[in-house]
Tab-separated table of C-alpha atoms in Angstrom:
chain	number	residue	atom	x	y	z
A	1	MET	CA	-1.382	33.098	40.733
A	2	THR	CA	-0.619	29.576	39.567
A	3	LEU	CA	-1.401	28.335	36.060
A	4	GLY	CA	-4.057	25.989	37.437
A	5	ASN	CA	-5.855	28.804	39.223
A	6	SER	CA	-5.659	31.004	36.119
A	7	TRP	CA	-7.152	28.247	33.980
A	8	SER	CA	-9.956	27.694	36.545
A	9	VAL	CA	-10.815	31.401	36.447
A	10	ALA	CA	-10.717	31.329	32.626
A	11	VAL	CA	-13.148	28.404	32.440
A	12	LYS	CA	-15.562	30.087	34.856
A	13	ALA	CA	-15.452	33.243	32.742
A	14	LEU	CA	-16.268	31.270	29.585
A	15	LYS	CA	-19.203	29.575	31.314
A	16	LYS	CA	-20.801	32.915	32.141
A	17	ASN	CA	-21.454	33.555	28.436
A	18	LYS	CA	-22.284	30.065	27.192
A	19	LEU	CA	-23.936	31.099	23.932
A	20	GLN	CA	-21.086	33.443	23.036
A	21	THR	CA	-18.535	30.751	23.870
A	22	ALA	CA	-20.411	28.098	21.907
A	23	LEU	CA	-20.699	30.249	18.785
A	24	THR	CA	-16.984	31.039	18.900
A	25	MET	CA	-16.093	27.361	19.196
A	26	VAL	CA	-18.457	26.493	16.340
A	27	GLY	CA	-16.490	28.787	14.045
A	28	MET	CA	-13.249	27.120	15.056
A	29	THR	CA	-14.800	23.655	14.772
A	30	ILE	CA	-16.001	24.262	11.222
A	31	GLY	CA	-12.617	25.664	10.221
A	32	VAL	CA	-10.618	22.695	11.526
A	33	ALA	CA	-13.162	20.173	10.191
A	34	THR	CA	-12.935	21.753	6.741
A	35	VAL	CA	-9.151	21.607	6.798
A	36	LEU	CA	-9.049	17.969	7.889
A	37	THR	CA	-11.712	16.902	5.379
A	38	MET	CA	-9.960	18.626	2.487
A	39	ILE	CA	-6.620	17.078	3.474
A	40	ALA	CA	-8.265	13.654	3.646
A	41	LEU	CA	-9.863	14.102	0.211
A	42	GLY	CA	-6.658	15.418	-1.322
A	43	SER	CA	-4.502	12.684	0.181
A	44	GLY	CA	-7.042	10.074	-0.865
A	45	ALA	CA	-7.048	11.368	-4.438
A	46	GLN	CA	-3.248	11.272	-4.588
A	47	GLN	CA	-3.203	7.779	-3.119
A	48	ALA	CA	-5.798	6.625	-5.653
A	49	ILE	CA	-3.666	7.965	-8.516
A	50	GLN	CA	-0.572	6.222	-7.162
A	51	ASP	CA	-2.505	2.978	-6.702
A	52	GLN	CA	-3.698	3.103	-10.312
A	53	VAL	CA	-0.118	3.597	-11.483
A	54	ARG	CA	1.105	0.744	-9.305
A	55	SER	CA	-1.763	-1.519	-10.319
A	56	ALA	CA	-0.534	-1.149	-13.886
A	57	GLY	CA	2.754	-2.680	-12.754
A	58	MET	CA	4.875	0.453	-13.040
A	59	ASN	CA	6.677	-0.349	-9.779
A	60	ILE	CA	7.017	-4.130	-10.249
A	61	ILE	CA	10.320	-5.913	-10.847
A	62	VAL	CA	10.490	-9.621	-11.665
A	63	VAL	CA	13.664	-11.627	-11.038
A	64	THR	CA	13.468	-14.808	-13.137
A	65	ALA	CA	15.661	-17.879	-12.743
A	66	GLY	CA	17.941	-18.514	-15.731
A	67	ASN	CA	19.310	-16.250	-18.424
A	68	PHE	CA	17.848	-16.942	-21.812
A	69	ALA	CA	20.195	-14.499	-23.503
A	70	LYS	CA	22.693	-17.380	-23.455
A	71	LYS	CA	20.181	-20.161	-24.065
A	72	PRO	CA	21.812	-23.297	-25.602
A	73	GLU	CA	20.338	-25.460	-28.309
A	74	PRO	CA	17.566	-27.735	-26.944
A	75	LYS	CA	18.541	-31.331	-26.294
A	76	GLY	CA	15.557	-33.524	-27.146
A	77	ASP	CA	13.173	-33.846	-24.217
A	78	GLY	CA	15.479	-31.993	-21.886
A	79	ALA	CA	14.700	-29.718	-18.963
A	80	ILE	CA	11.533	-27.659	-18.984
A	81	GLU	CA	11.510	-24.083	-17.782
A	82	PHE	CA	8.275	-23.224	-15.978
A	83	GLY	CA	9.215	-19.572	-15.536
A	84	ALA	CA	7.217	-16.394	-16.027
A	85	ALA	CA	7.775	-16.634	-19.782
A	86	TYR	CA	5.841	-19.916	-20.059
A	87	HIS	CA	2.147	-19.922	-20.961
A	88	PRO	CA	-0.105	-23.016	-21.110
A	89	ASP	CA	-1.239	-22.111	-24.609
A	90	GLY	CA	2.304	-21.408	-25.859
A	91	PRO	CA	4.432	-23.440	-28.284
A	92	ASN	CA	5.817	-25.686	-25.517
A	93	ARG	CA	2.437	-26.984	-24.364
A	94	ALA	CA	2.645	-30.254	-26.377
A	95	HIS	CA	6.121	-30.861	-24.984
A	96	LEU	CA	4.832	-30.293	-21.470
A	97	LEU	CA	2.020	-32.808	-21.856
A	98	ARG	CA	4.479	-35.528	-22.924
A	99	VAL	CA	6.323	-35.503	-19.595
A	100	PHE	CA	4.003	-33.807	-17.097
A	101	HIS	CA	0.880	-35.530	-15.792
A	102	PRO	CA	-0.809	-33.133	-13.355
A	103	GLU	CA	-3.460	-35.669	-12.434
A	104	ASP	CA	-0.882	-38.144	-11.065
A	105	ASP	CA	0.275	-38.391	-7.473
A	106	PRO	CA	3.132	-35.882	-7.077
A	107	MET	CA	4.980	-38.345	-4.900
A	108	ALA	CA	5.129	-40.877	-7.753
A	109	ILE	CA	8.389	-39.707	-9.298
A	110	HIS	CA	8.009	-41.814	-12.415
A	111	ASP	CA	4.767	-40.027	-13.323
A	112	HIS	CA	5.688	-36.568	-12.149
A	113	PRO	CA	8.407	-34.181	-13.371
A	114	VAL	CA	11.584	-34.312	-11.330
A	115	SER	CA	13.141	-31.127	-10.001
A	116	LYS	CA	15.397	-30.782	-13.046
A	117	GLN	CA	12.345	-30.833	-15.289
A	118	ARG	CA	10.397	-28.395	-13.119
A	119	LEU	CA	13.103	-25.799	-12.552
A	120	GLY	CA	15.877	-26.722	-14.943
A	121	ASP	CA	19.313	-28.237	-14.611
A	122	SER	CA	22.157	-25.786	-14.015
A	123	GLU	CA	24.452	-28.121	-15.937
A	124	ALA	CA	22.296	-27.752	-19.061
A	125	GLY	CA	23.198	-24.057	-19.372
A	126	LEU	CA	22.234	-20.703	-17.918
A	127	GLY	CA	18.924	-20.709	-19.756
A	128	SER	CA	17.665	-23.485	-17.509
A	129	ALA	CA	19.605	-22.646	-14.349
A	130	ALA	CA	17.661	-22.601	-11.079
A	131	THR	CA	19.563	-20.768	-8.375
A	132	LEU	CA	16.966	-18.449	-6.815
A	133	THR	CA	16.081	-19.270	-3.210
A	134	ILE	CA	13.856	-17.994	-0.434
A	135	ASP	CA	17.028	-16.722	1.277
A	136	ASP	CA	17.638	-14.520	-1.769
A	137	ALA	CA	14.141	-13.101	-1.389
A	138	ASN	CA	14.634	-12.446	2.331
A	139	VAL	CA	17.823	-10.465	1.652
A	140	ILE	CA	16.084	-8.426	-1.063
A	141	ARG	CA	13.317	-7.556	1.434
A	142	LYS	CA	15.871	-5.624	3.494
A	143	MET	CA	17.019	-3.417	0.616
A	144	LYS	CA	16.278	0.301	0.664
A	145	GLY	CA	13.375	1.273	-1.571
A	146	VAL	CA	11.855	-2.227	-1.648
A	147	GLN	CA	8.214	-2.370	-0.606
A	148	TYR	CA	7.043	-5.991	-0.991
A	149	VAL	CA	8.686	-9.236	-2.102
A	150	SER	CA	6.995	-12.481	-3.154
A	151	GLU	CA	8.699	-15.780	-3.936
A	152	GLY	CA	7.226	-17.632	-6.907
A	153	LEU	CA	6.859	-21.218	-8.133
A	154	HIS	CA	4.638	-21.758	-11.170
A	155	GLU	CA	3.289	-24.802	-12.993
A	156	ASN	CA	0.245	-25.919	-14.908
A	157	ALA	CA	-2.100	-28.326	-13.187
A	158	HIS	CA	-5.578	-29.807	-13.234
A	159	ILE	CA	-7.915	-28.811	-10.450
A	160	ALA	CA	-10.936	-31.018	-9.782
A	161	TYR	CA	-14.182	-30.670	-7.855
A	162	ASN	CA	-17.206	-32.921	-7.811
A	163	GLY	CA	-16.380	-34.547	-11.113
A	164	LYS	CA	-15.440	-31.304	-12.872
A	165	ARG	CA	-11.859	-30.637	-13.986
A	166	TRP	CA	-10.109	-27.496	-15.180
A	167	PHE	CA	-6.588	-27.129	-16.544
A	168	THR	CA	-5.097	-23.868	-15.339
A	169	ARG	CA	-2.021	-22.085	-14.064
A	170	MET	CA	-0.821	-22.809	-10.541
A	171	HIS	CA	1.088	-20.109	-8.648
A	172	GLY	CA	2.948	-20.760	-5.434
A	173	ASP	CA	3.367	-17.282	-3.953
A	174	ASP	CA	4.027	-15.335	-0.798
A	175	VAL	CA	1.272	-13.884	1.383
A	176	SER	CA	2.175	-10.368	0.175
A	177	GLN	CA	1.004	-11.061	-3.404
A	178	PRO	CA	-2.344	-9.157	-3.011
A	179	LEU	CA	-0.351	-6.134	-1.825
A	180	ILE	CA	1.751	-6.350	-4.970
A	181	ARG	CA	-1.223	-6.856	-7.287
A	182	ARG	CA	-3.205	-3.817	-6.201
A	183	SER	CA	-5.723	-4.352	-8.969
A	184	TRP	CA	-7.050	-7.487	-7.241
A	185	SER	CA	-10.240	-7.632	-5.230
A	186	PHE	CA	-11.947	-10.572	-3.527
A	187	THR	CA	-15.500	-11.590	-4.330
A	188	HIS	CA	-15.429	-14.264	-1.602
A	189	GLY	CA	-13.095	-14.868	1.332
A	190	GLY	CA	-9.526	-13.613	1.165
A	191	TYR	CA	-5.929	-14.636	0.619
A	192	PHE	CA	-4.129	-17.310	2.618
A	193	THR	CA	-2.482	-16.117	5.827
A	194	ALA	CA	1.146	-15.884	6.947
A	195	ARG	CA	0.499	-18.732	9.410
A	196	GLN	CA	-0.854	-20.957	6.652
A	197	GLU	CA	2.193	-20.157	4.515
A	198	LYS	CA	4.578	-20.868	7.380
A	199	ASN	CA	2.904	-24.221	8.079
A	200	ALA	CA	2.742	-25.124	4.352
A	201	GLU	CA	-0.998	-25.840	4.615
A	202	ASN	CA	-3.045	-27.190	1.709
A	203	VAL	CA	-5.068	-24.055	1.059
A	204	LEU	CA	-5.578	-22.145	-2.159
A	205	VAL	CA	-7.218	-19.098	-3.684
A	206	LEU	CA	-9.116	-19.402	-6.960
A	207	GLY	CA	-9.144	-16.901	-9.770
A	208	SER	CA	-12.640	-15.882	-10.844
A	209	ILE	CA	-12.398	-17.831	-14.133
A	210	VAL	CA	-11.482	-21.071	-12.356
A	211	ALA	CA	-14.149	-20.550	-9.691
A	212	GLU	CA	-16.839	-19.941	-12.292
A	213	ASN	CA	-15.943	-23.067	-14.267
A	214	LEU	CA	-15.909	-25.312	-11.198
A	215	PHE	CA	-18.580	-23.773	-8.954
A	216	GLY	CA	-20.667	-21.546	-11.209
A	217	LYS	CA	-22.114	-18.625	-9.263
A	218	SER	CA	-21.971	-20.277	-5.835
A	219	ASN	CA	-19.482	-19.376	-3.103
A	220	PRO	CA	-16.641	-21.949	-3.071
A	221	VAL	CA	-14.974	-20.776	0.148
A	222	GLY	CA	-14.662	-23.700	2.549
A	223	GLN	CA	-15.030	-26.322	-0.193
A	224	THR	CA	-12.339	-28.945	-0.838
A	225	VAL	CA	-10.826	-29.326	-4.299
A	226	THR	CA	-8.185	-31.730	-5.580
A	227	VAL	CA	-4.815	-30.817	-7.076
A	228	TRP	CA	-2.243	-33.595	-7.754
A	229	ASN	CA	-4.617	-35.961	-5.942
A	230	GLN	CA	-4.130	-33.832	-2.823
A	231	PRO	CA	-7.069	-32.154	-1.022
A	232	PHE	CA	-6.953	-28.348	-0.869
A	233	LYS	CA	-9.310	-26.060	1.013
A	234	VAL	CA	-10.546	-22.983	-0.889
A	235	VAL	CA	-10.097	-19.815	1.191
A	236	GLY	CA	-10.921	-17.109	-1.343
A	237	VAL	CA	-11.871	-16.051	-4.860
A	238	LEU	CA	-10.148	-13.087	-6.494
A	239	THR	CA	-11.081	-10.973	-9.476
A	240	SER	CA	-10.085	-7.672	-11.024
A	241	GLY	CA	-10.831	-4.523	-9.089
A	242	SER	CA	-9.572	-2.210	-11.829
A	243	TRP	CA	-11.030	-1.166	-15.163
A	244	MET	CA	-7.541	-1.725	-16.600
A	245	LEU	CA	-7.821	-5.513	-16.210
A	246	THR	CA	-10.651	-7.781	-17.338
A	247	PRO	CA	-10.627	-11.479	-16.302
A	248	ALA	CA	-10.339	-13.804	-19.294
A	249	ALA	CA	-9.530	-17.456	-19.890
A	250	GLY	CA	-5.767	-18.031	-19.979
A	251	ASP	CA	-4.881	-14.601	-18.583
A	252	ASP	CA	-2.477	-16.062	-15.952
A	253	GLN	CA	-4.000	-13.987	-13.129
A	254	PHE	CA	-7.706	-14.838	-12.882
A	255	ASP	CA	-7.559	-18.107	-14.806
A	256	ALA	CA	-5.232	-19.391	-12.105
A	257	MET	CA	-5.020	-20.742	-8.578
A	258	TYR	CA	-2.758	-19.537	-5.791
A	259	MET	CA	-1.285	-21.482	-2.902
A	260	PRO	CA	1.564	-20.883	-0.418
A	261	VAL	CA	4.998	-21.252	-2.004
A	262	THR	CA	5.999	-23.424	0.949
A	263	THR	CA	3.166	-25.832	0.139
A	264	VAL	CA	4.377	-26.204	-3.435
A	265	GLN	CA	7.940	-26.785	-2.254
A	266	LYS	CA	6.749	-29.462	0.160
A	267	LEU	CA	4.527	-31.333	-2.296
A	268	LEU	CA	6.915	-31.147	-5.242
A	269	ASN	CA	10.092	-31.578	-3.195
A	270	LEU	CA	11.630	-28.314	-4.403
A	271	SER	CA	14.042	-25.903	-2.726
A	272	LYS	CA	14.531	-23.367	-5.526
A	273	LEU	CA	12.238	-20.764	-7.093
A	274	ASN	CA	11.086	-19.818	-10.577
A	275	ASP	CA	11.073	-16.118	-9.810
A	276	ILE	CA	10.958	-13.384	-7.197
A	277	THR	CA	8.497	-10.508	-7.615
A	278	ILE	CA	9.445	-7.147	-6.120
A	279	THR	CA	7.615	-3.855	-5.781
A	280	THR	CA	9.365	-0.569	-5.072
A	281	GLU	CA	8.063	2.113	-2.737
A	282	SER	CA	8.248	4.633	-5.579
A	283	THR	CA	7.922	4.174	-9.319
A	284	GLY	CA	11.090	6.240	-9.687
A	285	ASP	CA	13.112	3.616	-7.781
A	286	VAL	CA	12.597	0.799	-10.308
A	287	SER	CA	15.844	1.289	-12.247
A	288	ARG	CA	17.982	1.806	-9.128
A	289	VAL	CA	16.544	-1.197	-7.278
A	290	SER	CA	16.922	-3.384	-10.397
A	291	LYS	CA	20.644	-2.591	-10.567
A	292	GLN	CA	21.140	-3.202	-6.846
A	293	VAL	CA	19.278	-6.530	-7.016
A	294	THR	CA	21.541	-7.619	-9.887
A	295	ILE	CA	24.684	-6.744	-7.931
A	296	LEU	CA	23.359	-8.450	-4.795
A	297	LEU	CA	22.390	-11.713	-6.523
A	298	ARG	CA	25.701	-11.915	-8.413
A	299	GLN	CA	27.490	-11.655	-5.073
A	300	ARG	CA	25.249	-14.220	-3.393
A	301	HIS	CA	25.537	-16.654	-6.307
A	302	LYS	CA	29.319	-16.130	-6.446
A	303	ILE	CA	29.293	-15.322	-10.163
A	304	PRO	CA	32.711	-14.238	-11.537
A	305	ASP	CA	32.987	-10.860	-13.266
A	306	THR	CA	33.542	-12.536	-16.625
A	307	ALA	CA	30.505	-14.832	-16.331
A	308	PRO	CA	26.929	-13.845	-17.273
A	309	ASP	CA	24.091	-13.721	-14.765
A	310	ASP	CA	22.239	-16.925	-13.941
A	311	PHE	CA	19.035	-14.891	-13.558
A	312	GLN	CA	17.160	-12.050	-15.246
A	313	VAL	CA	15.972	-8.818	-13.639
A	314	ASN	CA	13.174	-7.171	-15.611
A	315	SER	CA	10.449	-4.649	-15.046
A	316	GLU	CA	6.931	-5.518	-16.141
A	317	ALA	CA	7.572	-3.775	-19.477
A	318	SER	CA	10.708	-5.858	-20.081
A	319	LYS	CA	8.902	-9.008	-18.991
A	320	ALA	CA	6.125	-8.387	-21.518
A	321	LEU	CA	8.698	-8.101	-24.288
A	322	THR	CA	10.664	-11.205	-23.326
A	323	SER	CA	7.523	-13.320	-22.884
A	324	GLY	CA	6.216	-12.456	-26.343
A	325	GLY	CA	6.799	-14.275	-29.604
A	326	MET	CA	9.649	-12.172	-30.989
A	327	ARG	CA	13.002	-13.708	-31.872
A	328	PRO	CA	15.557	-13.837	-29.014
A	329	ASP	CA	18.030	-11.539	-30.794
A	330	VAL	CA	15.334	-8.923	-31.456
A	331	SER	CA	14.059	-9.230	-27.871
A	332	ALA	CA	17.599	-8.752	-26.544
A	333	ALA	CA	18.086	-5.631	-28.656
A	334	VAL	CA	14.812	-4.104	-27.490
A	335	THR	CA	15.163	-4.965	-23.808
A	336	ALA	CA	18.715	-3.610	-23.785
A	337	ASN	CA	17.199	-0.151	-24.150
A	338	VAL	CA	14.172	-0.658	-21.892
A	339	SER	CA	16.010	0.508	-18.777
A	340	THR	CA	16.812	3.857	-20.396
A	341	LEU	CA	13.263	4.244	-21.701
A	342	GLU	CA	11.888	3.157	-18.338
A	343	LYS	CA	14.057	5.671	-16.503
A	344	VAL	CA	12.849	8.540	-18.680
A	345	THR	CA	9.214	7.438	-18.473
A	346	LEU	CA	9.246	6.963	-14.698
A	347	SER	CA	11.131	10.212	-14.233
A	348	GLN	CA	8.509	12.074	-16.229
A	349	LEU	CA	5.711	10.301	-14.378
A	350	GLY	CA	7.309	11.167	-11.050
A	351	LYS	CA	7.600	14.846	-12.018
A	352	THR	CA	3.966	14.890	-13.141
A	353	LEU	CA	2.802	13.381	-9.853
A	354	ASP	CA	5.007	15.820	-7.906
A	355	GLN	CA	3.494	18.780	-9.770
A	356	ALA	CA	-0.026	17.482	-9.178
A	357	SER	CA	0.803	16.963	-5.512
A	358	ALA	CA	2.264	20.472	-5.217
A	359	THR	CA	-0.836	21.993	-6.822
A	360	MET	CA	-3.135	20.016	-4.531
A	361	THR	CA	-1.066	21.018	-1.496
A	362	ALA	CA	-1.220	24.700	-2.463
A	363	LEU	CA	-5.000	24.464	-2.881
A	364	LEU	CA	-5.453	22.781	0.476
A	365	THR	CA	-3.147	25.286	2.145
A	366	SER	CA	-5.189	28.176	0.771
A	367	ILE	CA	-8.448	26.648	1.971
A	368	ALA	CA	-6.916	25.915	5.364
A	369	ALA	CA	-5.589	29.473	5.677
A	370	VAL	CA	-8.980	31.023	4.894
A	371	SER	CA	-10.894	28.667	7.199
A	372	LEU	CA	-8.541	29.130	10.130
A	373	LEU	CA	-8.273	32.872	9.514
A	374	VAL	CA	-12.045	33.169	9.843
A	375	GLY	CA	-11.985	31.101	13.030
A	376	GLY	CA	-9.079	33.106	14.457
A	377	ILE	CA	-10.731	36.449	13.719
A	378	GLY	CA	-13.838	35.152	15.474
A	379	ILE	CA	-11.796	34.361	18.562
A	380	MET	CA	-10.118	37.787	18.507
A	381	ASN	CA	-13.475	39.515	18.104
A	382	ILE	CA	-15.029	37.668	21.016
A	383	MET	CA	-12.009	38.240	23.240
A	384	LEU	CA	-11.933	41.991	22.495
A	385	LEU	CA	-15.640	42.140	23.288
A	386	SER	CA	-14.975	40.220	26.491
A	387	VAL	CA	-12.263	42.690	27.526
A	388	SER	CA	-14.652	45.584	26.921
A	389	GLN	CA	-17.447	43.939	28.905
A	390	ARG	CA	-15.188	42.927	31.800
A	391	THR	CA	-13.154	46.108	32.235
A	392	ARG	CA	-14.574	46.712	35.730
A	393	GLU	CA	-13.848	43.093	36.692
A	394	ILE	CA	-10.245	43.538	35.541
A	395	GLY	CA	-9.894	46.701	37.616
A	396	ILE	CA	-11.171	44.989	40.750
A	397	ARG	CA	-8.751	42.102	40.274
A	398	ARG	CA	-5.839	44.495	39.718
A	399	ALA	CA	-6.855	46.523	42.830
A	400	LEU	CA	-6.881	43.313	44.888
A	401	GLY	CA	-3.296	42.552	43.870
A	402	ALA	CA	-3.481	40.728	40.545
A	403	ARG	CA	-0.498	41.460	38.328
A	404	ALA	CA	-0.677	42.403	34.659
A	405	SER	CA	0.886	39.008	33.811
A	406	ASP	CA	-1.940	37.250	35.693
A	407	VAL	CA	-4.563	39.048	33.608
A	408	LEU	CA	-2.590	38.327	30.425
A	409	THR	CA	-2.370	34.622	31.317
A	410	GLN	CA	-6.094	34.371	32.094
A	411	PHE	CA	-7.218	35.845	28.785
A	412	LEU	CA	-4.666	33.789	26.838
A	413	LEU	CA	-5.982	30.644	28.515
A	414	GLU	CA	-9.548	31.603	27.606
A	415	ALA	CA	-8.586	32.040	23.950
A	416	SER	CA	-6.554	28.820	23.942
A	417	THR	CA	-9.407	26.875	25.530
A	418	LEU	CA	-11.816	28.109	22.862
A	419	SER	CA	-9.452	27.117	20.044
A	420	ILE	CA	-8.351	23.760	21.492
A	421	VAL	CA	-11.857	22.552	22.362
A	422	GLY	CA	-13.124	23.833	19.024
A	423	GLY	CA	-10.181	22.099	17.309
A	424	LEU	CA	-10.897	18.764	18.985
A	425	LEU	CA	-14.543	18.959	17.997
A	426	GLY	CA	-13.423	19.912	14.481
A	427	ILE	CA	-11.136	16.882	14.261
A	428	ALA	CA	-13.985	14.587	15.294
A	429	LEU	CA	-16.335	16.245	12.796
A	430	GLY	CA	-13.700	16.112	10.050
A	431	VAL	CA	-13.033	12.397	10.568
A	432	ALA	CA	-16.751	11.620	10.593
A	433	THR	CA	-17.328	13.715	7.456
A	434	SER	CA	-14.430	12.054	5.609
A	435	ILE	CA	-15.686	8.570	6.453
A	436	SER	CA	-19.223	9.526	5.442
A	437	ILE	CA	-18.045	10.927	2.083
A	438	SER	CA	-15.989	7.798	1.422
A	439	ARG	CA	-18.946	5.495	2.106
A	440	THR	CA	-21.744	7.453	0.447
A	441	VAL	CA	-20.051	9.056	-2.571
A	442	GLN	CA	-17.341	6.365	-2.927
A	443	TRP	CA	-14.557	8.964	-3.033
A	444	SER	CA	-11.116	7.982	-1.809
A	445	THR	CA	-10.163	9.581	1.510
A	446	LYS	CA	-7.073	9.128	3.627
A	447	ILE	CA	-6.945	10.292	7.248
A	448	SER	CA	-3.430	10.170	8.636
A	449	LEU	CA	-2.164	10.754	12.172
A	450	PRO	CA	0.155	13.592	11.042
A	451	ALA	CA	-2.841	15.404	9.515
A	452	VAL	CA	-4.771	15.082	12.784
A	453	LEU	CA	-1.802	16.279	14.841
A	454	ILE	CA	-1.185	19.207	12.495
A	455	SER	CA	-4.856	20.209	12.703
A	456	PHE	CA	-4.744	20.109	16.486
A	457	GLY	CA	-1.480	22.062	16.613
A	458	ILE	CA	-2.768	24.719	14.245
A	459	SER	CA	-5.977	25.169	16.238
A	460	ALA	CA	-3.973	25.722	19.446
A	461	ALA	CA	-1.589	28.119	17.683
A	462	VAL	CA	-4.486	30.122	16.238
A	463	GLY	CA	-5.974	30.563	19.714
A	464	ILE	CA	-2.696	31.820	21.155
A	465	PHE	CA	-1.938	34.083	18.177
A	466	PHE	CA	-5.341	35.735	17.908
A	467	GLY	CA	-5.888	35.765	21.650
A	468	TYR	CA	-2.639	37.525	22.511
A	469	TYR	CA	-3.690	41.020	21.398
A	470	PRO	CA	-6.942	41.079	23.432
A	471	ALA	CA	-5.089	39.587	26.405
A	472	ARG	CA	-2.408	42.268	26.103
A	473	GLN	CA	-5.069	44.964	25.952
A	474	ALA	CA	-6.666	43.584	29.118
A	475	SER	CA	-3.369	43.466	31.006
A	476	ASN	CA	-2.579	47.096	30.125
A	477	VAL	CA	-5.814	48.464	31.607
A	478	LEU	CA	-5.001	50.693	34.624
A	479	PRO	CA	-6.878	49.793	37.839
A	480	ILE	CA	-8.067	53.366	38.455
A	481	GLN	CA	-9.550	53.624	34.953
A	482	SER	CA	-11.183	50.214	35.256
A	483	LEU	CA	-12.916	51.094	38.521
A	484	LYS	CA	-14.342	54.272	36.947
A	485	HIS	CA	-15.650	52.292	33.907
A	486	GLU	CA	-19.409	51.926	33.728
């Protein structure tokens, strides 16, 4: 008998006892649905923990143009560094206002800072060197362990709308910035697109502080604002989506505006960058990636072994130290040991997360084992009952020429059909339950394709495993005994 014929006979046999078949499949459905739902909840919880860690900047590396460890003595009204260490309320603000007029036309060179003033002059010393490029960022994107990369150009500018003006921080960034800043959420609209960045369009995203000061409580998406006497279309408003960050005036994230880095380069006639922001796939990769980025950029910038870097590679912790008000020599001493401290801290954090993940996995495995064991025992029970009820049928089939292997195949197919159909229904129920929990209770859930495939594979395996013994019993029944069975 062919496999197709055996399966047809198996399906007909299952249809004869519809209630019995349905109850057996319900047990399997509930078991698989429970497994999938618990995996989704567990994976969602782990993902939420990792997102909180990443939103705190634990996996962020910032490559800044220049190396202030070798900063020379200032020369009057020399070059201005608008890097990550600059803040509009810092000690250099008065100096900025003497040479930078954000309200002027950016194309009027006499009223607008030239490229040396915006990014620094490499001849003035490493502290003001500007050698980072978009090509550097593209090469870093290909490195192992790197998750996202965003090129950065930063200045301070006035933004105007309907007679109102606000002086704030301007960030020219890559489209991946919201993926880097996981703590962001959008109250209106969204971020600019890859197409808008490629075409250097005049679009921008407002931080919630800027939006509130210019538009109040109304939705500014679609409105046109003015920056450097150039019209910009507002495409979104961002705010904090984490309890760890609260928007405040001058906070450099929400009291800020964001536009494509290509737009800033076009309007300000720049080819270099202030910084490159990198996130690693794992918090434990920060130290390794930082070292590899340093080696890579030294090679690309053709820096001799005896010469210092013309850039700085810092984690968020190092960046916070260097952007503070401490003396340069003290900052250098502290940051020299940050990498070691960071390595220990991230290593400990990684071990903690691994232990939590192992515990969660063990819990889910136990629940899955119990649920599927109950479903499998149900299948075995029903199949043994079926063999007992159909002993005479088996004898007639054997007397008409059916082999023991044919009987074995038929009963195995019946058990497999019960488990597979029940598993598919369980997957559908599990997905629906996970989505419902996420929407109603606001718990994090994560349904992955591997989890679905594993659930389906396990359901099929359970049917074969628990169905084999009853099928073997049926195939061993002698025809003469079967025909005598009442």
